[in-house]
């Protein structure tokens, strides 16, 4: 999918990985980039607008933990303005295993609810045009950072959900793939709580091993958007972009 | 771990797979089987007591979606009576993709919170004696029934969480393994809602393929308890018990 002239909604487009990705997206010249994030950041929005004045960058405050009806209301406003939306990026995430309920609500339920809400506008069974969903999951959904078992599990859930979405594409018309960054040097990683403080130095320890920058991650993110492969499980780690083959242990046969 | 003379807490021990498993456990002669379930079923409890009168079977009402402090209070009562608990089985689960929040709260958050609560009594860093956790996850955590993406994702999360718990055993003294049943002929499976009704006949379709009985599943469950392997990922499918090797796509190196 060429980004040029497309309409894109980016949830958490001002976040640690989000902001650099928004910058890269804007460079590729979409028609609209609609950023939804919890906290407004007028400086960042102004910077994005300046990168490519031909792109319409807009911002709406959005907390992914709101009830799905509120998300629907916001999407109604956005669809009314843009008419069509080509790509939804779900990127909201927190990393703090002291906050069990909030981790699950943001990283897992938030992704499911935002997706569920947009189906009303996209689902081909309702006469919708279909669409594309890129969910930011994590390599910790493949294999956990076991010191943050709740975070890792919430990402395993987001990944599984995304894989299912892709298989539902023939029914819904909505394709999906997951973006799974490895350890990326964002403020998130420097200091965070492990579950029951099993490892107080987990952030430090992670950063003693090879990592990648948010820019490397963002550039590969844009490549994955351009590849536009339904069902792809993209691993964005150490500056590389790899397509992961999921192991089949079991098959529902339906 | 021989079940004989052990103290076991079984969350959802009266459920579809739970009740047959409770029967098999009681036959193996534990000292105490403490069943926690949402709805009391005096007939089932009386039957369990009758199977083996030497076993003390008790029941407490418990909803896994309560705040963790309430779970702690209930566990305090149980530990005060039993003094020691050897095994906690987390078996609460619902299958209804119309209920997104509730599915996540029961299948994922419920497992995490009940586990978090018992750590106060077991964690060796607090002078506790350690313990064993058996989490009932699902083969849909390996590979989804994509028509129920929320259920499947919640099970992927429970599985990931359990794998992490096992790796934390050297720190906490608490070991863990997952019990992953395939399609088992319980009331749960006959009729359930798919996500956004993508497949109204999902239950029927599943039952057109080979399945297993709750008794076959229960007997293999008891074998897995006896094997007592920290970190094992047990697949209980089609009457068989198989240990699954998880694929390593990524390593945190810490």
Tab-separated table of C-alpha atoms in Angstrom:
chain	number	residue	atom	x	y	z
A	1	UNK	CA	0.000	0.000	0.000
A	2	UNK	CA	1.524	3.283	-1.057
A	3	UNK	CA	1.038	5.794	1.761
A	4	UNK	CA	0.742	8.677	-0.720
A	5	UNK	CA	-2.764	10.187	-0.724
A	6	UNK	CA	-4.131	7.737	1.851
A	7	UNK	CA	-6.133	8.556	4.970
A	8	UNK	CA	-4.569	7.150	8.113
A	9	UNK	CA	-5.721	7.067	11.741
A	10	UNK	CA	-2.876	6.525	14.190
A	11	UNK	CA	-3.782	5.728	17.794
A	12	UNK	CA	-0.846	6.754	20.014
A	13	UNK	CA	0.868	8.443	17.108
A	14	UNK	CA	2.760	10.714	19.492
A	15	UNK	CA	4.197	7.900	21.645
A	16	UNK	CA	7.734	6.547	21.998
A	17	UNK	CA	7.688	4.609	18.745
A	18	UNK	CA	4.648	6.496	17.486
A	19	UNK	CA	6.147	9.947	17.003
A	20	UNK	CA	9.069	8.812	14.840
A	21	UNK	CA	6.659	6.630	12.867
A	22	UNK	CA	4.320	9.589	12.369
A	23	UNK	CA	7.295	11.582	11.062
A	24	UNK	CA	8.147	8.817	8.555
A	25	UNK	CA	4.507	8.483	7.503
A	26	UNK	CA	4.164	12.220	6.908
A	27	UNK	CA	7.286	12.157	4.727
A	28	UNK	CA	5.538	9.565	2.508
A	29	UNK	CA	2.764	12.057	1.789
A	30	UNK	CA	-0.603	10.707	2.963
A	31	UNK	CA	-3.640	12.895	2.369
A	32	UNK	CA	-4.601	12.852	6.054
A	33	UNK	CA	-2.854	11.698	9.199
A	34	UNK	CA	-5.297	11.723	12.099
A	35	UNK	CA	-3.493	11.280	15.360
A	36	UNK	CA	-5.415	10.069	18.383
A	37	UNK	CA	-3.557	10.223	21.640
A	38	UNK	CA	-4.230	10.610	25.324
A	39	UNK	CA	-2.302	13.853	25.745
A	40	UNK	CA	-2.182	16.714	23.296
A	41	UNK	CA	1.278	17.835	22.188
A	42	UNK	CA	0.896	20.937	19.976
A	43	UNK	CA	4.668	21.187	19.422
A	44	UNK	CA	4.827	17.668	17.989
A	45	UNK	CA	1.750	18.266	15.821
A	46	UNK	CA	3.241	21.526	14.515
A	47	UNK	CA	6.501	19.731	13.734
A	48	UNK	CA	4.660	17.008	11.789
A	49	UNK	CA	2.770	19.648	9.802
A	50	UNK	CA	6.027	21.406	8.987
A	51	UNK	CA	7.693	18.247	7.664
A	52	UNK	CA	5.276	18.067	4.751
A	53	UNK	CA	2.821	20.957	4.382
A	54	UNK	CA	0.787	19.019	1.800
A	55	UNK	CA	-0.336	16.551	4.475
A	56	UNK	CA	-3.324	17.400	6.671
A	57	UNK	CA	-2.322	16.437	10.193
A	58	UNK	CA	-5.095	16.545	12.781
A	59	UNK	CA	-5.305	15.588	16.420
A	60	UNK	CA	-8.118	14.303	18.642
A	61	UNK	CA	-7.725	13.362	22.295
A	62	UNK	CA	-8.464	9.663	22.768
A	63	UNK	CA	-8.025	7.243	25.629
A	64	UNK	CA	-8.355	3.635	24.408
A	65	UNK	CA	-9.882	2.574	27.735
A	66	UNK	CA	-13.165	4.441	27.094
A	67	UNK	CA	-16.311	2.385	26.344
A	68	UNK	CA	-16.599	1.293	22.716
A	69	UNK	CA	-19.597	3.646	22.167
A	70	UNK	CA	-17.346	6.641	22.790
A	71	UNK	CA	-14.846	5.376	20.247
A	72	UNK	CA	-17.665	4.966	17.734
A	73	UNK	CA	-18.691	8.584	18.316
A	74	UNK	CA	-15.159	9.828	17.685
A	75	UNK	CA	-14.822	7.673	14.566
A	76	UNK	CA	-18.138	9.085	13.275
A	77	UNK	CA	-16.654	12.584	13.473
A	78	UNK	CA	-13.490	11.472	11.702
A	79	UNK	CA	-15.270	9.511	8.941
A	80	UNK	CA	-17.647	12.445	8.393
A	81	UNK	CA	-14.651	14.689	7.681
A	82	UNK	CA	-12.443	12.256	5.740
A	83	UNK	CA	-15.213	10.210	4.008
A	84	UNK	CA	-12.857	7.209	3.749
A	85	UNK	CA	-10.147	5.812	5.993
A	86	UNK	CA	-7.569	3.438	4.528
A	87	UNK	CA	-5.466	2.418	7.513
A	88	UNK	CA	-5.935	2.261	11.288
A	89	UNK	CA	-2.809	1.894	13.416
A	90	UNK	CA	-3.405	0.758	17.004
A	91	UNK	CA	-0.364	1.747	18.996
A	92	UNK	CA	-1.464	2.438	22.556
A	93	UNK	CA	0.631	0.641	25.135
A	94	UNK	CA	1.885	0.930	28.704
A	95	UNK	CA	4.661	-0.995	30.427
A	96	UNK	CA	4.152	-1.203	34.191
A	97	UNK	CA	3.461	-4.560	35.811
A	98	UNK	CA	2.378	-2.883	39.047
A	99	UNK	CA	-0.746	-1.806	37.119
A	100	UNK	CA	-2.310	-5.114	36.115
A	101	UNK	CA	-5.804	-3.907	35.183
A	102	UNK	CA	-4.551	-0.844	33.337
A	103	UNK	CA	-1.944	-2.787	31.374
A	104	UNK	CA	-4.623	-5.199	30.194
A	105	UNK	CA	-7.137	-2.420	29.502
A	106	UNK	CA	-4.734	-0.392	27.347
A	107	UNK	CA	-2.621	-3.041	25.610
A	108	UNK	CA	-5.286	-5.688	24.978
A	109	UNK	CA	-8.857	-4.437	25.515
A	110	UNK	CA	-8.027	-1.055	23.978
A	111	UNK	CA	-6.829	-2.699	20.775
A	112	UNK	CA	-9.888	-4.966	20.612
A	113	UNK	CA	-12.347	-2.150	21.307
A	114	UNK	CA	-10.892	0.327	18.825
A	115	UNK	CA	-10.918	-2.424	16.195
A	116	UNK	CA	-14.473	-3.455	17.065
A	117	UNK	CA	-15.606	0.175	16.777
A	118	UNK	CA	-14.135	0.728	13.310
A	119	UNK	CA	-15.787	-2.446	11.960
A	120	UNK	CA	-19.103	-0.584	11.914
A	121	UNK	CA	-17.623	1.698	9.243
A	122	UNK	CA	-15.517	-0.840	7.355
A	123	UNK	CA	-17.232	-4.286	7.534
A	124	UNK	CA	-18.236	-5.335	4.030
A	125	UNK	CA	-21.233	-7.233	5.473
A	126	UNK	CA	-22.611	-3.785	6.376
A	127	UNK	CA	-21.816	-2.382	2.956
A	128	UNK	CA	-18.498	-0.973	4.137
A	129	UNK	CA	-15.427	-0.674	1.905
A	130	UNK	CA	-13.066	-2.755	4.082
A	131	UNK	CA	-9.816	-1.394	5.435
A	132	UNK	CA	-6.433	-2.237	6.875
A	133	UNK	CA	-5.421	-2.556	10.521
A	134	UNK	CA	-1.826	-2.432	11.752
A	135	UNK	CA	-1.588	-3.405	15.418
A	136	UNK	CA	1.551	-2.576	17.346
A	137	UNK	CA	2.147	-5.665	19.431
A	138	UNK	CA	5.601	-6.739	20.623
A	139	UNK	CA	8.220	-9.467	20.368
A	140	UNK	CA	7.316	-10.144	24.020
A	141	UNK	CA	4.109	-11.619	22.618
A	142	UNK	CA	6.257	-14.325	20.977
A	143	UNK	CA	8.504	-14.939	23.971
A	144	UNK	CA	7.990	-13.007	27.173
A	145	UNK	CA	10.185	-10.748	29.186
A	146	UNK	CA	9.160	-12.974	32.076
A	147	UNK	CA	9.907	-10.296	34.659
A	148	UNK	CA	6.909	-8.383	33.200
A	149	UNK	CA	4.498	-11.308	32.696
A	150	UNK	CA	1.370	-9.143	32.550
A	151	UNK	CA	2.753	-6.787	29.904
A	152	UNK	CA	4.095	-9.703	27.867
A	153	UNK	CA	0.803	-11.597	28.121
A	154	UNK	CA	-1.176	-8.518	27.060
A	155	UNK	CA	1.014	-8.348	23.959
A	156	UNK	CA	0.573	-12.081	23.275
A	157	UNK	CA	-3.155	-11.367	23.370
A	158	UNK	CA	-2.928	-8.413	20.977
A	159	UNK	CA	-0.858	-10.560	18.607
A	160	UNK	CA	-3.299	-13.485	18.708
A	161	UNK	CA	-6.204	-11.104	18.134
A	162	UNK	CA	-4.446	-9.581	15.128
A	163	UNK	CA	-3.728	-13.004	13.615
A	164	UNK	CA	-7.432	-13.834	13.928
A	165	UNK	CA	-8.462	-10.533	12.324
A	166	UNK	CA	-6.349	-11.438	9.307
A	167	UNK	CA	-8.106	-14.776	8.923
A	168	UNK	CA	-11.478	-13.015	9.159
A	169	UNK	CA	-10.626	-10.767	6.199
A	170	UNK	CA	-12.634	-12.840	3.674
A	171	UNK	CA	-15.726	-12.260	5.835
A	172	UNK	CA	-15.191	-8.657	6.928
A	173	UNK	CA	-13.103	-7.176	4.117
A	174	UNK	CA	-10.694	-5.864	6.735
A	175	UNK	CA	-7.097	-7.052	6.550
A	176	UNK	CA	-4.619	-6.921	9.416
A	177	UNK	CA	-1.012	-7.456	10.361
A	178	UNK	CA	1.044	-7.045	13.516
A	179	UNK	CA	4.066	-4.845	14.108
A	180	UNK	CA	6.250	-6.442	16.784
A	181	UNK	CA	9.123	-4.220	17.878
A	182	UNK	CA	12.046	-5.623	19.840
A	183	UNK	CA	13.658	-3.544	22.575
A	184	UNK	CA	13.592	0.003	21.261
A	185	UNK	CA	15.248	2.878	23.087
A	186	UNK	CA	12.140	4.799	24.213
A	187	UNK	CA	11.534	6.504	27.585
A	188	UNK	CA	9.215	3.522	28.341
A	189	UNK	CA	12.158	1.135	28.620
A	190	UNK	CA	14.506	3.074	30.882
A	191	UNK	CA	12.635	2.477	34.106
A	192	UNK	CA	9.551	0.346	34.642
A	193	UNK	CA	8.050	-1.886	37.286
A	194	UNK	CA	8.362	-5.653	37.172
A	195	UNK	CA	5.561	-7.854	38.523
A	196	UNK	CA	5.752	-7.991	42.336
A	197	UNK	CA	9.211	-6.406	41.951
A	198	UNK	CA	10.715	-9.727	40.853
A	199	UNK	CA	13.492	-7.777	39.077
A	200	UNK	CA	13.873	-4.113	40.062
A	201	UNK	CA	16.602	-3.609	37.431
A	202	UNK	CA	14.698	-5.094	34.460
A	203	UNK	CA	14.921	-1.889	32.357
A	204	UNK	CA	18.649	-1.448	32.965
A	205	UNK	CA	19.344	-5.116	32.237
A	206	UNK	CA	17.486	-4.998	28.915
A	207	UNK	CA	19.495	-1.983	27.818
A	208	UNK	CA	22.785	-3.842	28.439
A	209	UNK	CA	21.984	-5.898	25.303
A	210	UNK	CA	21.747	-4.728	21.681
A	211	UNK	CA	18.683	-2.559	20.979
A	212	UNK	CA	17.400	-0.362	18.167
A	213	UNK	CA	16.498	3.293	17.866
A	214	UNK	CA	12.939	4.549	17.409
A	215	UNK	CA	14.008	5.844	13.972
A	216	UNK	CA	15.155	2.392	12.816
A	217	UNK	CA	11.892	0.965	14.082
A	218	UNK	CA	9.838	3.717	12.402
A	219	UNK	CA	11.537	3.228	9.027
A	220	UNK	CA	10.822	-0.499	9.101
A	221	UNK	CA	7.265	0.222	10.228
A	222	UNK	CA	6.710	2.248	7.061
A	223	UNK	CA	8.178	-0.609	5.002
A	224	UNK	CA	5.677	-3.003	6.597
A	225	UNK	CA	2.816	-0.606	5.794
A	226	UNK	CA	3.976	-0.485	2.188
A	227	UNK	CA	4.253	-4.305	2.020
A	228	UNK	CA	0.611	-4.464	3.214
A	229	UNK	CA	0.539	-8.238	3.791
A	230	UNK	CA	-2.607	-9.561	5.405
A	231	UNK	CA	-1.677	-11.852	8.310
A	232	UNK	CA	1.984	-10.864	8.382
A	233	UNK	CA	3.688	-11.030	11.769
A	234	UNK	CA	6.418	-8.419	11.432
A	235	UNK	CA	9.357	-8.520	13.806
A	236	UNK	CA	11.111	-5.146	13.948
A	237	UNK	CA	14.220	-5.854	15.954
A	238	UNK	CA	17.812	-4.586	15.975
A	239	UNK	CA	17.130	-2.393	12.956
A	240	UNK	CA	15.862	-5.293	10.866
A	241	UNK	CA	12.428	-6.197	9.501
A	242	UNK	CA	11.623	-9.924	9.504
A	243	UNK	CA	8.410	-11.795	8.711
A	244	UNK	CA	7.762	-14.425	11.395
A	245	UNK	CA	6.203	-17.804	10.600
A	246	UNK	CA	3.860	-18.819	13.438
A	247	UNK	CA	4.110	-22.443	14.573
A	248	UNK	CA	1.010	-24.557	14.118
A	249	UNK	CA	0.496	-26.664	17.232
A	250	UNK	CA	-3.232	-27.076	16.753
A	251	UNK	CA	-5.898	-26.487	14.112
A	252	UNK	CA	-9.591	-25.870	14.728
A	253	UNK	CA	-10.359	-27.245	11.210
A	254	UNK	CA	-13.091	-24.666	10.693
B	1	UNK	CA	3.455	-34.637	42.659
B	2	UNK	CA	1.339	-37.341	44.197
B	3	UNK	CA	-2.120	-35.931	44.897
B	4	UNK	CA	-2.514	-38.119	47.994
B	5	UNK	CA	-2.615	-36.057	51.202
B	6	UNK	CA	-2.133	-32.739	49.395
B	7	UNK	CA	-4.157	-29.557	49.855
B	8	UNK	CA	-5.584	-28.260	46.592
B	9	UNK	CA	-7.518	-25.122	45.724
B	10	UNK	CA	-9.493	-25.452	42.484
B	11	UNK	CA	-10.984	-22.277	41.008
B	12	UNK	CA	-13.962	-23.277	38.815
B	13	UNK	CA	-13.771	-26.838	40.050
B	14	UNK	CA	-17.462	-27.328	39.243
B	15	UNK	CA	-17.214	-26.180	35.618
B	16	UNK	CA	-17.471	-28.087	32.348
B	17	UNK	CA	-13.984	-29.572	32.535
B	18	UNK	CA	-13.682	-28.731	36.229
B	19	UNK	CA	-16.258	-31.116	37.665
B	20	UNK	CA	-14.881	-34.253	36.025
B	21	UNK	CA	-11.382	-33.135	37.022
B	22	UNK	CA	-12.535	-32.638	40.623
B	23	UNK	CA	-13.940	-36.191	40.548
B	24	UNK	CA	-10.604	-37.589	39.331
B	25	UNK	CA	-8.665	-35.543	41.888
B	26	UNK	CA	-10.870	-36.756	44.760
B	27	UNK	CA	-10.293	-40.364	43.667
B	28	UNK	CA	-6.537	-39.761	44.077
B	29	UNK	CA	-7.089	-38.948	47.757
B	30	UNK	CA	-5.935	-35.416	48.539
B	31	UNK	CA	-6.291	-34.235	52.134
B	32	UNK	CA	-8.352	-31.209	51.127
B	33	UNK	CA	-10.012	-30.117	47.929
B	34	UNK	CA	-11.212	-26.541	48.262
B	35	UNK	CA	-13.491	-25.625	45.401
B	36	UNK	CA	-14.011	-21.971	44.564
B	37	UNK	CA	-16.728	-21.284	42.049
B	38	UNK	CA	-19.166	-18.572	41.139
B	39	UNK	CA	-22.292	-20.604	41.772
B	40	UNK	CA	-22.832	-23.080	44.584
B	41	UNK	CA	-23.884	-26.600	43.550
B	42	UNK	CA	-24.575	-28.624	46.712
B	43	UNK	CA	-25.462	-31.767	44.715
B	44	UNK	CA	-22.065	-31.769	42.984
B	45	UNK	CA	-20.233	-31.116	46.265
B	46	UNK	CA	-22.165	-33.970	47.972
B	47	UNK	CA	-21.279	-36.272	45.086
B	48	UNK	CA	-17.576	-35.380	45.361
B	49	UNK	CA	-17.648	-36.055	49.119
B	50	UNK	CA	-19.314	-39.430	48.499
B	51	UNK	CA	-16.650	-40.546	45.988
B	52	UNK	CA	-13.980	-40.590	48.684
B	53	UNK	CA	-15.155	-39.896	52.249
B	54	UNK	CA	-11.540	-39.527	53.458
B	55	UNK	CA	-11.166	-36.324	51.432
B	56	UNK	CA	-12.362	-33.054	52.942
B	57	UNK	CA	-14.204	-31.232	50.149
B	58	UNK	CA	-15.167	-27.645	50.894
B	59	UNK	CA	-16.741	-24.890	48.826
B	60	UNK	CA	-16.467	-21.106	48.865
B	61	UNK	CA	-18.243	-18.795	46.433
B	62	UNK	CA	-15.675	-16.887	44.350
B	63	UNK	CA	-15.889	-14.693	41.298
B	64	UNK	CA	-12.433	-14.174	39.739
B	65	UNK	CA	-13.382	-10.660	38.612
B	66	UNK	CA	-13.391	-9.259	42.183
B	67	UNK	CA	-10.563	-6.901	43.208
B	68	UNK	CA	-7.380	-8.682	44.281
B	69	UNK	CA	-7.878	-7.574	47.920
B	70	UNK	CA	-11.050	-9.665	48.129
B	71	UNK	CA	-9.210	-12.708	46.810
B	72	UNK	CA	-6.520	-12.151	49.436
B	73	UNK	CA	-9.206	-12.103	52.163
B	74	UNK	CA	-10.681	-15.386	50.956
B	75	UNK	CA	-7.231	-16.980	50.711
B	76	UNK	CA	-6.490	-15.828	54.290
B	77	UNK	CA	-9.536	-17.787	55.473
B	78	UNK	CA	-8.478	-20.853	53.510
B	79	UNK	CA	-4.819	-20.759	54.586
B	80	UNK	CA	-5.903	-20.285	58.230
B	81	UNK	CA	-7.899	-23.522	58.043
B	82	UNK	CA	-5.515	-25.632	55.928
B	83	UNK	CA	-2.182	-24.140	57.140
B	84	UNK	CA	-0.535	-25.145	53.854
B	85	UNK	CA	-1.724	-25.248	50.240
B	86	UNK	CA	0.206	-27.331	47.720
B	87	UNK	CA	-1.556	-26.638	44.426
B	88	UNK	CA	-3.732	-23.859	42.996
B	89	UNK	CA	-5.706	-24.643	39.847
B	90	UNK	CA	-7.015	-21.604	37.962
B	91	UNK	CA	-9.857	-22.814	35.775
B	92	UNK	CA	-12.321	-19.952	35.384
B	93	UNK	CA	-13.265	-19.286	31.774
B	94	UNK	CA	-16.105	-18.009	29.614
B	95	UNK	CA	-16.596	-18.347	25.868
B	96	UNK	CA	-18.725	-15.530	24.441
B	97	UNK	CA	-17.155	-13.031	22.048
B	98	UNK	CA	-20.120	-10.675	22.413
B	99	UNK	CA	-18.804	-9.995	25.926
B	100	UNK	CA	-15.359	-8.552	25.268
B	101	UNK	CA	-14.652	-6.985	28.660
B	102	UNK	CA	-16.011	-9.934	30.623
B	103	UNK	CA	-14.084	-12.495	28.571
B	104	UNK	CA	-10.856	-10.633	29.246
B	105	UNK	CA	-11.705	-10.062	32.928
B	106	UNK	CA	-12.446	-13.748	33.603
B	107	UNK	CA	-10.018	-15.590	31.329
B	108	UNK	CA	-6.989	-13.322	31.621
B	109	UNK	CA	-7.228	-10.789	34.466
B	110	UNK	CA	-8.895	-13.358	36.733
B	111	UNK	CA	-5.995	-15.757	36.326
B	112	UNK	CA	-3.431	-13.009	36.901
B	113	UNK	CA	-5.200	-11.624	39.967
B	114	UNK	CA	-5.792	-14.969	41.688
B	115	UNK	CA	-2.125	-15.811	41.084
B	116	UNK	CA	-0.972	-12.412	42.324
B	117	UNK	CA	-3.056	-12.839	45.489
B	118	UNK	CA	-1.643	-16.265	46.412
B	119	UNK	CA	1.942	-15.024	46.027
B	120	UNK	CA	1.591	-13.206	49.356
B	121	UNK	CA	1.231	-16.624	51.012
B	122	UNK	CA	3.683	-18.595	48.872
B	123	UNK	CA	6.492	-16.270	47.696
B	124	UNK	CA	9.780	-17.455	49.189
B	125	UNK	CA	11.051	-13.854	49.273
B	126	UNK	CA	8.412	-13.283	51.966
B	127	UNK	CA	9.379	-16.454	53.845
B	128	UNK	CA	6.666	-18.480	52.101
B	129	UNK	CA	7.017	-22.175	51.275
B	130	UNK	CA	6.461	-21.889	47.506
B	131	UNK	CA	3.712	-23.746	45.715
B	132	UNK	CA	2.453	-25.009	42.378
B	133	UNK	CA	0.066	-23.317	39.940
B	134	UNK	CA	-1.816	-25.148	37.182
B	135	UNK	CA	-3.519	-22.709	34.832
B	136	UNK	CA	-6.229	-23.965	32.516
B	137	UNK	CA	-5.516	-22.176	29.260
B	138	UNK	CA	-6.475	-23.589	25.844
B	139	UNK	CA	-5.075	-24.831	22.540
B	140	UNK	CA	-6.687	-21.667	21.128
B	141	UNK	CA	-3.832	-19.840	22.859
B	142	UNK	CA	-1.432	-21.634	20.468
B	143	UNK	CA	-3.553	-21.162	17.329
B	144	UNK	CA	-6.836	-19.314	17.509
B	145	UNK	CA	-10.360	-20.269	16.679
B	146	UNK	CA	-10.328	-17.047	14.672
B	147	UNK	CA	-14.112	-16.732	14.787
B	148	UNK	CA	-13.693	-16.055	18.541
B	149	UNK	CA	-10.636	-13.811	18.435
B	150	UNK	CA	-11.208	-12.287	21.876
B	151	UNK	CA	-11.593	-15.642	23.637
B	152	UNK	CA	-8.567	-17.053	21.804
B	153	UNK	CA	-6.465	-13.985	22.601
B	154	UNK	CA	-7.443	-14.123	26.285
B	155	UNK	CA	-6.190	-17.717	26.326
B	156	UNK	CA	-2.961	-16.761	24.540
B	157	UNK	CA	-2.488	-14.235	27.337
B	158	UNK	CA	-3.135	-16.786	30.108
B	159	UNK	CA	-0.653	-19.143	28.443
B	160	UNK	CA	2.052	-16.488	28.097
B	161	UNK	CA	1.520	-15.452	31.728
B	162	UNK	CA	1.881	-19.067	32.864
B	163	UNK	CA	5.097	-19.545	30.888
B	164	UNK	CA	6.514	-16.455	32.590
B	165	UNK	CA	5.467	-17.684	36.046
B	166	UNK	CA	7.452	-20.862	35.420
B	167	UNK	CA	10.588	-18.880	34.583
B	168	UNK	CA	10.111	-16.828	37.764
B	169	UNK	CA	10.150	-19.963	39.936
B	170	UNK	CA	13.820	-19.542	40.984
B	171	UNK	CA	12.887	-16.114	42.392
B	172	UNK	CA	9.447	-16.846	43.882
B	173	UNK	CA	9.621	-20.562	44.706
B	174	UNK	CA	6.320	-20.979	42.879
B	175	UNK	CA	6.297	-23.334	39.885
B	176	UNK	CA	3.669	-23.337	37.137
B	177	UNK	CA	2.437	-25.170	34.079
B	178	UNK	CA	-0.435	-24.741	31.643
B	179	UNK	CA	-3.250	-27.178	30.865
B	180	UNK	CA	-4.403	-26.590	27.282
B	181	UNK	CA	-7.508	-28.581	26.372
B	182	UNK	CA	-8.571	-29.029	22.765
B	183	UNK	CA	-12.249	-29.037	21.875
B	184	UNK	CA	-13.939	-30.844	24.743
B	185	UNK	CA	-17.636	-31.700	24.727
B	186	UNK	CA	-18.868	-29.321	27.441
B	187	UNK	CA	-22.060	-27.231	27.467
B	188	UNK	CA	-19.763	-24.249	26.734
B	189	UNK	CA	-19.052	-25.485	23.206
B	190	UNK	CA	-22.538	-26.292	21.933
B	191	UNK	CA	-23.640	-22.729	21.385
B	192	UNK	CA	-21.619	-19.574	21.767
B	193	UNK	CA	-21.295	-16.169	20.185
B	194	UNK	CA	-18.623	-15.369	17.645
B	195	UNK	CA	-17.125	-11.875	17.442
B	196	UNK	CA	-19.519	-9.550	15.595
B	197	UNK	CA	-21.369	-12.739	14.552
B	198	UNK	CA	-18.711	-13.528	11.946
B	199	UNK	CA	-19.741	-17.215	12.165
B	200	UNK	CA	-23.106	-17.934	13.838
B	201	UNK	CA	-22.542	-21.690	13.547
B	202	UNK	CA	-19.050	-21.785	15.106
B	203	UNK	CA	-20.044	-24.228	17.896
B	204	UNK	CA	-21.778	-26.643	15.526
B	205	UNK	CA	-18.876	-26.523	13.062
B	206	UNK	CA	-16.318	-27.325	15.761
B	207	UNK	CA	-18.333	-30.355	16.874
B	208	UNK	CA	-18.304	-31.756	13.321
B	209	UNK	CA	-14.626	-32.590	13.860
B	210	UNK	CA	-13.081	-35.057	16.344
B	211	UNK	CA	-13.339	-33.941	19.967
B	212	UNK	CA	-12.765	-35.436	23.409
B	213	UNK	CA	-14.940	-36.034	26.457
B	214	UNK	CA	-14.559	-34.147	29.723
B	215	UNK	CA	-13.586	-37.473	31.345
B	216	UNK	CA	-10.689	-38.029	28.907
B	217	UNK	CA	-9.567	-34.458	29.551
B	218	UNK	CA	-9.885	-34.875	33.337
B	219	UNK	CA	-7.851	-38.082	33.407
B	220	UNK	CA	-5.029	-36.456	31.467
B	221	UNK	CA	-5.267	-33.403	33.711
B	222	UNK	CA	-4.542	-35.605	36.725
B	223	UNK	CA	-1.582	-37.137	34.862
B	224	UNK	CA	-0.212	-33.632	34.241
B	225	UNK	CA	-0.624	-32.778	37.944
B	226	UNK	CA	1.306	-35.940	38.848
B	227	UNK	CA	4.054	-35.149	36.315
B	228	UNK	CA	4.417	-31.738	38.023
B	229	UNK	CA	6.776	-30.229	35.429
B	230	UNK	CA	7.569	-26.559	35.906
B	231	UNK	CA	7.104	-24.735	32.602
B	232	UNK	CA	5.320	-27.585	30.845
B	233	UNK	CA	2.798	-26.605	28.190
B	234	UNK	CA	0.375	-29.533	28.242
B	235	UNK	CA	-1.875	-30.088	25.253
B	236	UNK	CA	-4.881	-32.251	26.236
B	237	UNK	CA	-6.515	-32.991	22.910
B	238	UNK	CA	-8.443	-35.918	21.417
B	239	UNK	CA	-7.885	-37.988	24.542
B	240	UNK	CA	-4.121	-37.545	24.422
B	241	UNK	CA	-1.635	-35.710	26.642
B	242	UNK	CA	1.251	-34.061	24.795
B	243	UNK	CA	3.997	-31.709	25.999
B	244	UNK	CA	4.340	-28.782	23.583
B	245	UNK	CA	7.678	-27.174	22.774
B	246	UNK	CA	7.262	-23.405	22.410
B	247	UNK	CA	9.050	-21.808	19.461
B	248	UNK	CA	11.714	-19.260	20.302
B	249	UNK	CA	11.379	-16.313	17.936
B	250	UNK	CA	13.014	-13.845	20.274
B	251	UNK	CA	15.034	-13.771	23.490
B	252	UNK	CA	15.222	-10.912	25.983
B	253	UNK	CA	18.685	-12.203	27.103
B	254	UNK	CA	17.929	-11.321	30.719
